[in-house]
Structure formats: C-alpha cells, structure tokens
C-alpha cells in the first residue's frame, strides 16, 4: 500500500533537497546531523523538522546544487497559509453565527412584545414561543462554537483566536 504524503510539509521538502543533493549523507553533512536524524525529517510518519538555521542552510545548499526555489521556505509558507485560513474560517463562522443569533433574538423579542398589547391572539403566543425556541437553538449552537475557541487556544489549532 502506498504511503500518504503531504506535498506541502517538511518531509516532502527534505526529500526534494535530498534528491537534489544526491543522498541523506550529503544533507546530514550540510547541517552536521546524523543520517538517521535527517531521514526522520524526511518521514511523513515523524513530526521532527529542521531548525530555522538548519532550514536556511538546507535551502541554500539546495540552490547551490542547482535546485530552483527553497523547499523548506515554501513548505513553511504553505503551512502558514493553511493556519491563517483556519483562523479566518473560525472567525467568519463566529460572525455568521452571531448575526443569525441576533436576528433570531430580535424576532423572538418582537413576537413576545406583541403579547404586551391587550387582545393578543393565541396564535401570536404560539409564534412567540416558536421564535424563542429558534433563538434558543441559535444560542446553543453559538455556545458550542465559542467553546471551540477555548479548546483551540494554541498555535496551529483551529477554533478561535490563536
């Protein structure tokens, strides 16, 4: 079975560099690390990545060997873009749910206000009850989303302000 590989991650970038330099030994020599360490960086099953200084050295060696671009720099940029999109999506969802909850509350208050006028109908009371149920449902959904901002507090995790 073919292993799944992230084309935008560190491991793919290190494999590109290894392909240009010719071996993991050559990559290891650039950063003064063991071949095992460098091969861990190239493994999609591992989370280890080169440090900032090592990444710069590896991208420079890649270019010096005739490669185009900067694989680790590009991978960092793609991961940053994904992270920003996740944060932006969470904030957009919050804005949307706040708008919906506000609309439902307004409708519920308007329907309930009609009951303050003498001679309201039983149908108006049912409508007010339905509107309150809809507002309550929106608030429950909004609460779940807001709680995700608490559980998402930390770099690289979706769900609210980072």
mmCIF file of N, CA, C and O in Angstrom, residues 59-102:
data_model
loop_
_atom_site.group_PDB
_atom_site.id
_atom_site.type_symbol
_atom_site.label_atom_id
_atom_site.label_comp_id
_atom_site.label_asym_id
_atom_site.label_seq_id
_atom_site.Cartn_x
_atom_site.Cartn_y
_atom_site.Cartn_z
ATOM 1 N N UNK A 59 18.130 24.938 2.422
ATOM 2 C CA UNK A 59 17.615 25.608 1.225
ATOM 3 C C UNK A 59 18.750 26.228 0.416
ATOM 4 O O UNK A 59 18.749 26.174 -0.818
ATOM 5 N N UNK A 60 19.742 26.788 1.104
ATOM 6 C CA UNK A 60 20.900 27.372 0.416
ATOM 7 C C UNK A 60 21.696 26.282 -0.313
ATOM 8 O O UNK A 60 22.112 26.475 -1.464
ATOM 9 N N UNK A 61 21.901 25.157 0.339
ATOM 10 C CA UNK A 61 22.625 24.045 -0.296
ATOM 11 C C UNK A 61 21.849 23.512 -1.496
ATOM 12 O O UNK A 61 22.447 23.158 -2.526
ATOM 13 N N UNK A 62 20.540 23.469 -1.383
ATOM 14 C CA UNK A 62 19.675 23.025 -2.486
ATOM 15 C C UNK A 62 19.880 23.929 -3.699
ATOM 16 O O UNK A 62 20.061 23.453 -4.818
ATOM 17 N N UNK A 63 19.853 25.239 -3.463
ATOM 18 C CA UNK A 63 20.061 26.186 -4.565
ATOM 19 C C UNK A 63 21.476 26.086 -5.126
ATOM 20 O O UNK A 63 21.678 26.142 -6.342
ATOM 21 N N UNK A 64 22.450 25.963 -4.251
ATOM 22 C CA UNK A 64 23.848 25.858 -4.702
ATOM 23 C C UNK A 64 24.054 24.618 -5.562
ATOM 24 O O UNK A 64 24.909 24.617 -6.451
ATOM 25 N N UNK A 65 23.255 23.581 -5.320
ATOM 26 C CA UNK A 65 23.365 22.344 -6.106
ATOM 27 C C UNK A 65 22.530 22.417 -7.390
ATOM 28 O O UNK A 65 22.374 21.416 -8.086
ATOM 29 N N UNK A 66 21.979 23.607 -7.682
ATOM 30 C CA UNK A 66 21.245 23.784 -8.930
ATOM 31 C C UNK A 66 19.732 23.684 -8.806
ATOM 32 O O UNK A 66 19.021 23.767 -9.807
ATOM 33 N N UNK A 67 19.247 23.512 -7.596
ATOM 34 C CA UNK A 67 17.797 23.435 -7.412
ATOM 35 C C UNK A 67 17.146 24.805 -7.540
ATOM 36 O O UNK A 67 17.780 25.832 -7.306
ATOM 37 N N UNK A 68 15.887 24.800 -7.934
ATOM 38 C CA UNK A 68 15.139 26.057 -8.046
ATOM 39 C C UNK A 68 14.176 26.168 -6.885
ATOM 40 O O UNK A 68 13.511 25.202 -6.522
ATOM 41 N N UNK A 69 14.099 27.364 -6.313
ATOM 42 C CA UNK A 69 13.211 27.585 -5.181
ATOM 43 C C UNK A 69 13.922 27.311 -3.870
ATOM 44 O O UNK A 69 15.149 27.240 -3.803
ATOM 45 N N UNK A 70 13.114 27.154 -2.847
ATOM 46 C CA UNK A 70 13.625 26.880 -1.498
ATOM 47 C C UNK A 70 12.606 25.978 -0.816
ATOM 48 O O UNK A 70 11.625 26.459 -0.256
ATOM 49 N N UNK A 71 12.780 24.666 -0.886
ATOM 50 C CA UNK A 71 11.751 23.720 -0.429
ATOM 51 C C UNK A 71 11.246 23.941 0.994
ATOM 52 O O UNK A 71 10.031 23.917 1.222
ATOM 53 N N UNK A 72 12.125 24.164 1.945
ATOM 54 C CA UNK A 72 11.673 24.335 3.335
ATOM 55 C C UNK A 72 10.977 25.675 3.529
ATOM 56 O O UNK A 72 9.972 25.764 4.233
ATOM 57 N N UNK A 73 11.483 26.708 2.885
ATOM 58 C CA UNK A 73 10.830 28.014 2.941
ATOM 59 C C UNK A 73 9.426 27.931 2.339
ATOM 60 O O UNK A 73 8.463 28.462 2.891
ATOM 61 N N UNK A 74 9.291 27.249 1.219
ATOM 62 C CA UNK A 74 7.997 27.088 0.562
ATOM 63 C C UNK A 74 7.032 26.284 1.439
ATOM 64 O O UNK A 74 5.847 26.617 1.552
ATOM 65 N N UNK A 75 7.545 25.228 2.072
ATOM 66 C CA UNK A 75 6.703 24.414 2.951
ATOM 67 C C UNK A 75 6.208 25.233 4.133
ATOM 68 O O UNK A 75 5.033 25.163 4.506
ATOM 69 N N UNK A 76 7.098 26.046 4.705
ATOM 70 C CA UNK A 76 6.712 26.919 5.816
ATOM 71 C C UNK A 76 5.604 27.872 5.361
ATOM 72 O O UNK A 76 4.595 28.054 6.054
ATOM 73 N N UNK A 77 5.776 28.477 4.201
ATOM 74 C CA UNK A 77 4.772 29.403 3.677
ATOM 75 C C UNK A 77 3.420 28.741 3.467
ATOM 76 O O UNK A 77 2.378 29.308 3.801
ATOM 77 N N UNK A 78 3.421 27.541 2.940
ATOM 78 C CA UNK A 78 2.160 26.825 2.712
ATOM 79 C C UNK A 78 1.481 26.467 4.035
ATOM 80 O O UNK A 78 0.262 26.578 4.167
ATOM 81 N N UNK A 79 2.273 26.050 5.018
ATOM 82 C CA UNK A 79 1.698 25.719 6.329
ATOM 83 C C UNK A 79 1.159 26.973 7.018
ATOM 84 O O UNK A 79 0.107 26.930 7.662
ATOM 85 N N UNK A 80 1.852 28.085 6.867
ATOM 86 C CA UNK A 80 1.378 29.349 7.428
ATOM 87 C C UNK A 80 0.057 29.749 6.784
ATOM 88 O O UNK A 80 -0.885 30.140 7.479
ATOM 89 N N UNK A 81 -0.031 29.641 5.460
ATOM 90 C CA UNK A 81 -1.276 29.969 4.758
ATOM 91 C C UNK A 81 -2.430 29.115 5.256
ATOM 92 O O UNK A 81 -3.533 29.616 5.483
ATOM 93 N N UNK A 82 -2.194 27.813 5.447
ATOM 94 C CA UNK A 82 -3.247 26.927 5.947
ATOM 95 C C UNK A 82 -3.698 27.333 7.340
ATOM 96 O O UNK A 82 -4.892 27.346 7.648
ATOM 97 N N UNK A 83 -2.748 27.667 8.191
ATOM 98 C CA UNK A 83 -3.072 28.065 9.558
ATOM 99 C C UNK A 83 -3.896 29.348 9.577
ATOM 100 O O UNK A 83 -4.881 29.461 10.309
ATOM 101 N N UNK A 84 -3.512 30.326 8.765
ATOM 102 C CA UNK A 84 -4.247 31.590 8.701
ATOM 103 C C UNK A 84 -5.661 31.353 8.174
ATOM 104 O O UNK A 84 -6.618 31.936 8.672
ATOM 105 N N UNK A 85 -5.793 30.474 7.188
ATOM 106 C CA UNK A 85 -7.126 30.169 6.644
ATOM 107 C C UNK A 85 -8.008 29.533 7.712
ATOM 108 O O UNK A 85 -9.197 29.822 7.800
ATOM 109 N N UNK A 86 -7.437 28.656 8.533
ATOM 110 C CA UNK A 86 -8.216 28.028 9.616
ATOM 111 C C UNK A 86 -8.704 29.068 10.611
ATOM 112 O O UNK A 86 -9.861 29.061 11.018
ATOM 113 N N UNK A 87 -7.816 29.980 11.001
ATOM 114 C CA UNK A 87 -8.179 31.022 11.956
ATOM 115 C C UNK A 87 -9.255 31.926 11.356
ATOM 116 O O UNK A 87 -10.247 32.245 12.003
ATOM 117 N N UNK A 88 -9.058 32.334 10.103
ATOM 118 C CA UNK A 88 -10.018 33.200 9.423
ATOM 119 C C UNK A 88 -11.367 32.515 9.303
ATOM 120 O O UNK A 88 -12.407 33.148 9.509
ATOM 121 N N UNK A 89 -11.370 31.234 8.991
ATOM 122 C CA UNK A 89 -12.628 30.494 8.875
ATOM 123 C C UNK A 89 -13.364 30.449 10.207
ATOM 124 O O UNK A 89 -14.596 30.587 10.253
ATOM 125 N N UNK A 90 -12.646 30.279 11.295
ATOM 126 C CA UNK A 90 -13.276 30.259 12.622
ATOM 127 C C UNK A 90 -13.909 31.601 12.949
ATOM 128 O O UNK A 90 -15.022 31.663 13.463
ATOM 129 N N UNK A 91 -13.212 32.671 12.645
ATOM 130 C CA UNK A 91 -13.759 33.997 12.920
ATOM 131 C C UNK A 91 -14.952 34.294 12.028
ATOM 132 O O UNK A 91 -15.933 34.899 12.477
ATOM 133 N N UNK A 92 -14.904 33.863 10.771
ATOM 134 C CA UNK A 92 -16.029 34.071 9.861
ATOM 135 C C UNK A 92 -17.251 33.292 10.351
ATOM 136 O O UNK A 92 -18.378 33.805 10.302
ATOM 137 N N UNK A 93 -17.039 32.065 10.823
ATOM 138 C CA UNK A 93 -18.152 31.264 11.347
ATOM 139 C C UNK A 93 -18.751 31.931 12.581
ATOM 140 O O UNK A 93 -19.984 31.950 12.745
ATOM 141 N N UNK A 94 -17.909 32.480 13.439
ATOM 142 C CA UNK A 94 -18.405 33.168 14.622
ATOM 143 C C UNK A 94 -19.240 34.383 14.222
ATOM 144 O O UNK A 94 -20.335 34.593 14.759
ATOM 145 N N UNK A 95 -18.754 35.175 13.282
ATOM 146 C CA UNK A 95 -19.501 36.354 12.837
ATOM 147 C C UNK A 95 -20.855 35.946 12.258
ATOM 148 O O UNK A 95 -21.884 36.571 12.554
ATOM 149 N N UNK A 96 -20.858 34.892 11.467
ATOM 150 C CA UNK A 96 -22.113 34.410 10.868
ATOM 151 C C UNK A 96 -23.094 33.949 11.945
ATOM 152 O O UNK A 96 -24.283 34.285 11.912
ATOM 153 N N UNK A 97 -22.604 33.173 12.905
ATOM 154 C CA UNK A 97 -23.499 32.674 13.954
ATOM 155 C C UNK A 97 -23.975 33.797 14.876
ATOM 156 O O UNK A 97 -25.110 33.751 15.352
ATOM 157 N N UNK A 98 -23.143 34.788 15.123
ATOM 158 C CA UNK A 98 -23.581 35.937 15.921
ATOM 159 C C UNK A 98 -24.695 36.695 15.198
ATOM 160 O O UNK A 98 -25.683 37.108 15.815
ATOM 161 N N UNK A 99 -24.537 36.866 13.898
ATOM 162 C CA UNK A 99 -25.568 37.556 13.116
ATOM 163 C C UNK A 99 -26.878 36.773 13.144
ATOM 164 O O UNK A 99 -27.956 37.357 13.332
ATOM 165 N N UNK A 100 -26.807 35.470 12.976
ATOM 166 C CA UNK A 100 -28.016 34.631 12.997
ATOM 167 C C UNK A 100 -28.686 34.653 14.372
ATOM 168 O O UNK A 100 -29.912 34.754 14.472
ATOM 169 N N UNK A 101 -27.882 34.551 15.417
ATOM 170 C CA UNK A 101 -28.439 34.576 16.776
ATOM 171 C C UNK A 101 -29.092 35.925 17.053
ATOM 172 O O UNK A 101 -30.187 35.987 17.635
ATOM 173 N N UNK A 102 -28.456 37.001 16.621
ATOM 174 C CA UNK A 102 -29.037 38.339 16.821
ATOM 175 C C UNK A 102 -30.373 38.467 16.099
ATOM 176 O O UNK A 102 -31.331 39.026 16.644
#
